[in-house]
Amino acid sequence: MKDRKFVAFIFVFLIALAVAPLSQGRQPADENRPITVMSWNLYLGAPLEPLFQVSSIQEMLLEGTTIWATTQQNDFYERAEAIANQISLKRPDLIGLQEAALWRRQSPGDFITGNYIPNATMVAYDFLQILLDALEDKGLYYDVLAVVVSTHLSAYDTLVRIAQAEELLDGPLDTIQPVILVGDLNSDPALLGPAYNTLISSGFGNTWEEAGTGDGYTGWQHGDLLNPESVLSYRIDHVLYNGDLRILRSDLVGEQQKDRTFSGLWPSDHAGVNTQLMFNTGKGR
């Protein structure tokens, strides 16, 4: 489910994660109470596009240095605190995270000697653990349920994005049980995004269309996360569903000025989507 052209980077950085709360007083989801789910692309810390446009090793090293500097500037320890604040307000039962990056470093690197297989072992940033620690500091204990299937569809290739949506439909979404699909689909319904339409035409509904208010824009803030006003202008992060579920409400997180960090960083280049649903009868589609 990865764009082969960028597999080395996506394998390391673009991991889909699901976490569920173990905090005291929270009960397992059942058909008699609402379920709250959240989807949030955490932003791996820097735009990678310049790295894919280099024409020499020297350019690659320069762009890599710039990406690493930007990632450090967009300090995830600081951003994780702001993200944890939003999670503590919403208390979702399930969170789907995209770009929960695991950054490893090595010096000197192997690449200049001709070894192109990533093998660094020194962990510089473990976004998942940093976020879990920030949540624990607030008395919220989440457990990792899965690091398996990515619902971060390709940002670079429309045909790959469609193929990924079809693979989801033929795999984990191929069930008679009610399904809640969260993710950065990189497909905007207002622009007739074909990957989005592939999922909708298969029977999925969009929770924002039913219970959201406003434009629902989730992408993207500037790469340095310091733009003074929000520039979100695309609706590419979604909570979709299939089955006998009732949508109670859907709103955004991390999109307001008050959500920024103490130094002025936006929590991510994406806003997150938070949705509350209930089972109607528990029957599948």
CSV table of C-alpha atoms in Angstrom, one decimal:
chain,number,residue,atom,x,y,z
A,1,MET,CA,0.0,0.0,0.0
A,2,LYS,CA,3.0,2.3,-0.5
A,3,ASP,CA,4.0,4.4,-3.5
A,4,ARG,CA,7.1,2.3,-4.5
A,5,LYS,CA,9.0,5.4,-5.6
A,6,PHE,CA,9.1,6.6,-2.1
A,7,VAL,CA,9.0,3.3,-0.2
A,8,ALA,CA,12.2,3.9,1.8
A,9,PHE,CA,10.8,7.1,3.3
A,10,ILE,CA,7.2,6.0,3.7
A,11,PHE,CA,8.1,2.8,5.4
A,12,VAL,CA,10.0,4.8,8.0
A,13,PHE,CA,7.9,7.9,8.4
A,14,LEU,CA,4.3,7.3,7.3
A,15,ILE,CA,2.9,4.8,9.7
A,16,ALA,CA,-0.8,4.5,10.5
A,17,LEU,CA,-1.4,3.9,14.2
A,18,ALA,CA,-4.5,3.2,16.2
A,19,VAL,CA,-4.6,3.9,20.0
A,20,ALA,CA,-7.4,3.3,22.4
A,21,PRO,CA,-7.7,4.8,26.0
A,22,LEU,CA,-7.1,2.8,29.1
A,23,SER,CA,-7.8,5.7,31.4
A,24,GLN,CA,-9.7,5.0,34.6
A,25,GLY,CA,-13.4,5.2,34.2
A,26,ARG,CA,-13.5,4.6,30.5
A,27,GLN,CA,-15.5,1.5,29.5
A,28,PRO,CA,-15.1,-0.7,26.4
A,29,ALA,CA,-17.2,0.5,23.4
A,30,ASP,CA,-20.6,-1.1,23.2
A,31,GLU,CA,-23.8,-0.5,21.3
A,32,ASN,CA,-25.4,1.5,24.1
A,33,ARG,CA,-23.2,4.5,24.3
A,34,PRO,CA,-21.6,6.8,21.8
A,35,ILE,CA,-18.2,6.1,20.3
A,36,THR,CA,-15.8,8.9,19.7
A,37,VAL,CA,-13.1,8.5,17.0
A,38,MET,CA,-10.4,10.9,15.9
A,39,SER,CA,-8.2,11.0,12.8
A,40,TRP,CA,-5.1,13.2,12.9
A,41,ASN,CA,-2.1,13.5,10.6
A,42,LEU,CA,0.7,14.5,13.0
A,43,TYR,CA,3.0,15.9,10.3
A,44,LEU,CA,6.4,14.2,10.2
A,45,GLY,CA,8.1,17.6,10.6
A,46,ALA,CA,9.1,18.8,7.2
A,47,PRO,CA,8.0,18.7,3.6
A,48,LEU,CA,9.8,15.8,1.7
A,49,GLU,CA,9.0,16.9,-1.8
A,50,PRO,CA,12.3,18.7,-2.4
A,51,LEU,CA,14.2,15.5,-1.7
A,52,PHE,CA,12.4,13.7,-4.5
A,53,GLN,CA,13.4,16.3,-7.0
A,54,VAL,CA,17.2,16.2,-6.6
A,55,SER,CA,19.5,15.3,-9.4
A,56,SER,CA,22.7,14.6,-7.5
A,57,ILE,CA,24.0,13.2,-4.3
A,58,GLN,CA,25.2,16.7,-3.3
A,59,GLU,CA,21.7,18.1,-3.8
A,60,MET,CA,20.3,15.2,-1.8
A,61,LEU,CA,22.6,15.8,1.1
A,62,LEU,CA,21.7,19.5,1.1
A,63,GLU,CA,18.0,18.9,1.0
A,64,GLY,CA,18.3,16.2,3.7
A,65,THR,CA,20.1,18.7,5.9
A,66,THR,CA,17.4,21.2,5.4
A,67,ILE,CA,14.6,18.7,6.1
A,68,TRP,CA,16.3,17.6,9.3
A,69,ALA,CA,16.7,21.2,10.4
A,70,THR,CA,13.1,22.0,9.7
A,71,THR,CA,12.0,18.9,11.6
A,72,GLN,CA,14.0,20.0,14.7
A,73,GLN,CA,12.6,23.5,14.4
A,74,ASN,CA,9.1,22.0,14.3
A,75,ASP,CA,9.8,20.4,17.7
A,76,PHE,CA,7.5,17.5,18.2
A,77,TYR,CA,7.9,17.5,21.9
A,78,GLU,CA,6.3,20.9,21.9
A,79,ARG,CA,3.7,20.0,19.3
A,80,ALA,CA,2.8,16.8,21.2
A,81,GLU,CA,1.7,18.8,24.2
A,82,ALA,CA,-0.7,20.8,22.1
A,83,ILE,CA,-2.0,17.6,20.4
A,84,ALA,CA,-2.4,16.0,23.8
A,85,ASN,CA,-4.4,19.0,25.0
A,86,GLN,CA,-6.9,18.5,22.1
A,87,ILE,CA,-7.2,14.8,22.8
A,88,SER,CA,-7.8,15.4,26.5
A,89,LEU,CA,-10.7,17.7,25.6
A,90,LYS,CA,-12.3,15.2,23.2
A,91,ARG,CA,-11.4,11.9,25.0
A,92,PRO,CA,-11.7,9.8,21.8
A,93,ASP,CA,-12.1,6.0,22.2
A,94,LEU,CA,-10.0,5.4,19.1
A,95,ILE,CA,-7.4,7.6,17.4
A,96,GLY,CA,-6.0,7.0,13.9
A,97,LEU,CA,-2.7,8.7,13.5
A,98,GLN,CA,-0.8,9.3,10.3
A,99,GLU,CA,2.8,10.4,10.0
A,100,ALA,CA,3.5,9.1,13.5
A,101,ALA,CA,7.1,9.3,12.5
A,102,LEU,CA,10.0,7.3,13.8
A,103,TRP,CA,13.1,9.4,13.0
A,104,ARG,CA,16.5,7.5,13.2
A,105,ARG,CA,19.9,9.1,12.5
A,106,GLN,CA,23.3,7.8,11.7
A,107,SER,CA,26.6,9.7,11.3
A,108,PRO,CA,28.3,9.3,9.0
A,109,GLY,CA,25.5,7.9,6.9
A,110,ASP,CA,25.9,4.9,4.7
A,111,PHE,CA,24.3,6.4,1.6
A,112,ILE,CA,27.4,8.2,0.4
A,113,THR,CA,29.2,4.8,0.4
A,114,GLY,CA,26.6,3.2,-1.8
A,115,ASN,CA,24.4,1.5,0.8
A,116,TYR,CA,20.9,2.6,0.0
A,117,ILE,CA,19.1,0.4,2.5
A,118,PRO,CA,18.0,2.5,5.6
A,119,ASN,CA,19.6,0.9,8.6
A,120,ALA,CA,20.1,3.7,11.2
A,121,THR,CA,19.5,2.6,14.8
A,122,MET,CA,19.9,5.8,16.8
A,123,VAL,CA,16.3,7.1,17.5
A,124,ALA,CA,16.1,10.8,17.3
A,125,TYR,CA,12.3,11.2,17.5
A,126,ASP,CA,9.7,8.5,18.2
A,127,PHE,CA,6.5,10.5,17.7
A,128,LEU,CA,4.2,7.8,19.0
A,129,GLN,CA,6.0,7.4,22.3
A,130,ILE,CA,6.4,11.2,22.7
A,131,LEU,CA,2.6,11.6,22.3
A,132,LEU,CA,1.8,8.7,24.6
A,133,ASP,CA,4.0,10.2,27.2
A,134,ALA,CA,2.3,13.6,26.8
A,135,LEU,CA,-1.1,12.0,27.2
A,136,GLU,CA,0.1,10.0,30.3
A,137,ASP,CA,1.2,13.3,31.8
A,138,LYS,CA,-2.5,14.4,31.6
A,139,GLY,CA,-3.7,11.2,33.2
A,140,LEU,CA,-4.7,9.6,29.8
A,141,TYR,CA,-3.4,6.1,29.2
A,142,TYR,CA,-3.7,4.9,25.6
A,143,ASP,CA,-2.6,1.6,24.2
A,144,VAL,CA,-1.4,0.9,20.7
A,145,LEU,CA,-3.8,-1.4,19.0
A,146,ALA,CA,-2.2,-1.7,15.5
A,147,VAL,CA,0.6,-0.6,13.3
A,148,VAL,CA,-0.6,-2.5,10.3
A,149,VAL,CA,-2.6,-0.8,7.6
A,150,SER,CA,-2.0,2.8,6.4
A,151,THR,CA,-4.9,5.0,5.6
A,152,HIS,CA,-2.5,7.7,4.6
A,153,LEU,CA,-3.1,7.4,0.9
A,154,SER,CA,-0.4,8.6,-1.5
A,155,ALA,CA,0.0,12.4,-1.7
A,156,TYR,CA,1.9,12.2,-5.0
A,157,ASP,CA,0.1,9.9,-7.5
A,158,THR,CA,-3.6,9.8,-8.3
A,159,LEU,CA,-3.5,6.3,-9.7
A,160,VAL,CA,-1.6,4.9,-6.7
A,161,ARG,CA,-4.1,6.6,-4.5
A,162,ILE,CA,-7.0,5.0,-6.3
A,163,ALA,CA,-5.3,1.6,-6.1
A,164,GLN,CA,-4.8,2.0,-2.4
A,165,ALA,CA,-8.5,2.8,-1.9
A,166,GLU,CA,-9.4,-0.3,-3.9
A,167,GLU,CA,-7.0,-2.4,-1.9
A,168,LEU,CA,-8.6,-1.2,1.3
A,169,LEU,CA,-12.0,-2.2,-0.1
A,170,ASP,CA,-10.8,-5.6,-1.1
A,171,GLY,CA,-9.0,-6.2,2.3
A,172,PRO,CA,-9.8,-4.8,5.7
A,173,LEU,CA,-13.0,-3.0,4.6
A,174,ASP,CA,-14.4,-6.2,3.0
A,175,THR,CA,-16.6,-7.2,6.0
A,176,ILE,CA,-20.3,-7.4,6.9
A,177,GLN,CA,-19.6,-5.7,10.2
A,178,PRO,CA,-20.1,-1.9,10.7
A,179,VAL,CA,-16.9,-0.1,9.7
A,180,ILE,CA,-15.4,3.2,10.7
A,181,LEU,CA,-12.6,4.3,8.4
A,182,VAL,CA,-10.3,7.2,9.5
A,183,GLY,CA,-7.4,8.6,7.7
A,184,ASP,CA,-5.7,11.2,5.5
A,185,LEU,CA,-7.1,10.2,2.2
A,186,ASN,CA,-5.4,13.0,0.2
A,187,SER,CA,-8.7,13.2,-1.7
A,188,ASP,CA,-11.0,16.2,-1.4
A,189,PRO,CA,-14.7,15.6,-2.2
A,190,ALA,CA,-15.1,19.2,-3.3
A,191,LEU,CA,-12.5,18.5,-6.1
A,192,LEU,CA,-14.1,15.2,-7.0
A,193,GLY,CA,-11.1,13.3,-5.7
A,194,PRO,CA,-11.3,9.9,-7.4
A,195,ALA,CA,-9.9,7.9,-4.4
A,196,TYR,CA,-12.6,9.5,-2.2
A,197,ASN,CA,-15.2,8.7,-4.8
A,198,THR,CA,-14.0,5.1,-5.0
A,199,LEU,CA,-14.8,4.7,-1.3
A,200,ILE,CA,-18.1,6.6,-1.3
A,201,SER,CA,-19.4,4.7,-4.4
A,202,SER,CA,-18.8,1.5,-2.5
A,203,GLY,CA,-21.3,2.5,0.1
A,204,PHE,CA,-19.3,4.6,2.7
A,205,GLY,CA,-20.8,7.7,4.1
A,206,ASN,CA,-18.9,10.8,5.3
A,207,THR,CA,-19.5,11.8,8.9
A,208,TRP,CA,-18.7,15.4,8.1
A,209,GLU,CA,-21.4,15.6,5.4
A,210,GLU,CA,-23.9,14.4,7.9
A,211,ALA,CA,-22.9,16.2,11.2
A,212,GLY,CA,-20.1,18.7,10.5
A,213,THR,CA,-20.5,22.4,10.4
A,214,GLY,CA,-18.3,24.8,8.4
A,215,ASP,CA,-15.9,24.0,5.6
A,216,GLY,CA,-14.2,21.2,7.4
A,217,TYR,CA,-10.8,22.1,5.9
A,218,THR,CA,-7.9,20.1,7.3
A,219,GLY,CA,-4.9,20.7,5.0
A,220,TRP,CA,-2.4,22.4,5.0
A,221,GLN,CA,-0.5,24.9,7.2
A,222,HIS,CA,2.9,26.1,6.1
A,223,GLY,CA,5.8,23.7,6.3
A,224,ASP,CA,7.4,25.7,9.2
A,225,LEU,CA,4.1,25.7,11.0
A,226,LEU,CA,4.5,29.4,11.8
A,227,ASN,CA,2.0,31.1,9.4
A,228,PRO,CA,0.2,33.7,11.6
A,229,GLU,CA,-3.3,32.8,10.3
A,230,SER,CA,-4.6,29.4,9.4
A,231,VAL,CA,-4.3,28.6,5.7
A,232,LEU,CA,-6.2,25.3,5.7
A,233,SER,CA,-8.1,25.1,2.4
A,234,TYR,CA,-8.6,21.4,1.6
A,235,ARG,CA,-10.8,18.7,3.1
A,236,ILE,CA,-8.6,15.6,2.8
A,237,ASP,CA,-8.8,14.0,6.3
A,238,HIS,CA,-12.0,12.0,6.8
A,239,VAL,CA,-14.0,9.8,9.1
A,240,LEU,CA,-16.0,7.5,6.8
A,241,TYR,CA,-18.4,4.8,7.9
A,242,ASN,CA,-20.4,1.9,6.5
A,243,GLY,CA,-23.1,0.0,8.4
A,244,ASP,CA,-25.9,0.8,10.8
A,245,LEU,CA,-24.3,3.7,12.6
A,246,ARG,CA,-25.8,7.1,13.5
A,247,ILE,CA,-23.6,10.2,13.3
A,248,LEU,CA,-24.0,12.5,16.3
A,249,ARG,CA,-21.5,15.2,15.6
A,250,SER,CA,-18.2,15.9,13.8
A,251,ASP,CA,-15.8,18.7,14.4
A,252,LEU,CA,-12.2,19.7,13.9
A,253,VAL,CA,-9.3,19.9,16.3
A,254,GLY,CA,-6.1,21.9,16.1
A,255,GLU,CA,-7.3,24.5,13.7
A,256,GLN,CA,-7.8,27.5,16.0
A,257,GLN,CA,-5.4,30.1,17.1
A,258,LYS,CA,-5.8,29.0,20.7
A,259,ASP,CA,-4.6,25.5,19.8
A,260,ARG,CA,-1.1,26.6,18.8
A,261,THR,CA,2.0,25.9,21.0
A,262,PHE,CA,3.6,28.4,23.3
A,263,SER,CA,6.1,29.4,20.6
A,264,GLY,CA,3.5,29.8,17.9
A,265,LEU,CA,3.7,26.5,16.1
A,266,TRP,CA,0.5,24.9,14.8
A,267,PRO,CA,0.1,21.4,16.3
A,268,SER,CA,0.4,20.0,12.8
A,269,ASP,CA,0.1,21.0,9.2
A,270,HIS,CA,-3.2,19.2,9.3
A,271,ALA,CA,-6.2,19.7,11.5
A,272,GLY,CA,-7.7,16.6,13.0
A,273,VAL,CA,-11.3,15.3,12.6
A,274,ASN,CA,-13.2,14.2,15.7
A,275,THR,CA,-16.5,12.4,15.3
A,276,GLN,CA,-19.1,10.9,17.7
A,277,LEU,CA,-21.2,7.9,16.5
A,278,MET,CA,-23.6,5.4,17.9
A,279,PHE,CA,-24.7,1.9,16.8
A,280,ASN,CA,-28.3,1.8,15.6
A,281,THR,CA,-28.9,-1.9,15.7
A,282,GLY,CA,-25.4,-3.4,15.5
A,283,LYS,CA,-26.1,-4.9,12.1
A,284,GLY,CA,-23.6,-4.7,9.3
A,285,ARG,CA,-24.1,-3.5,5.8
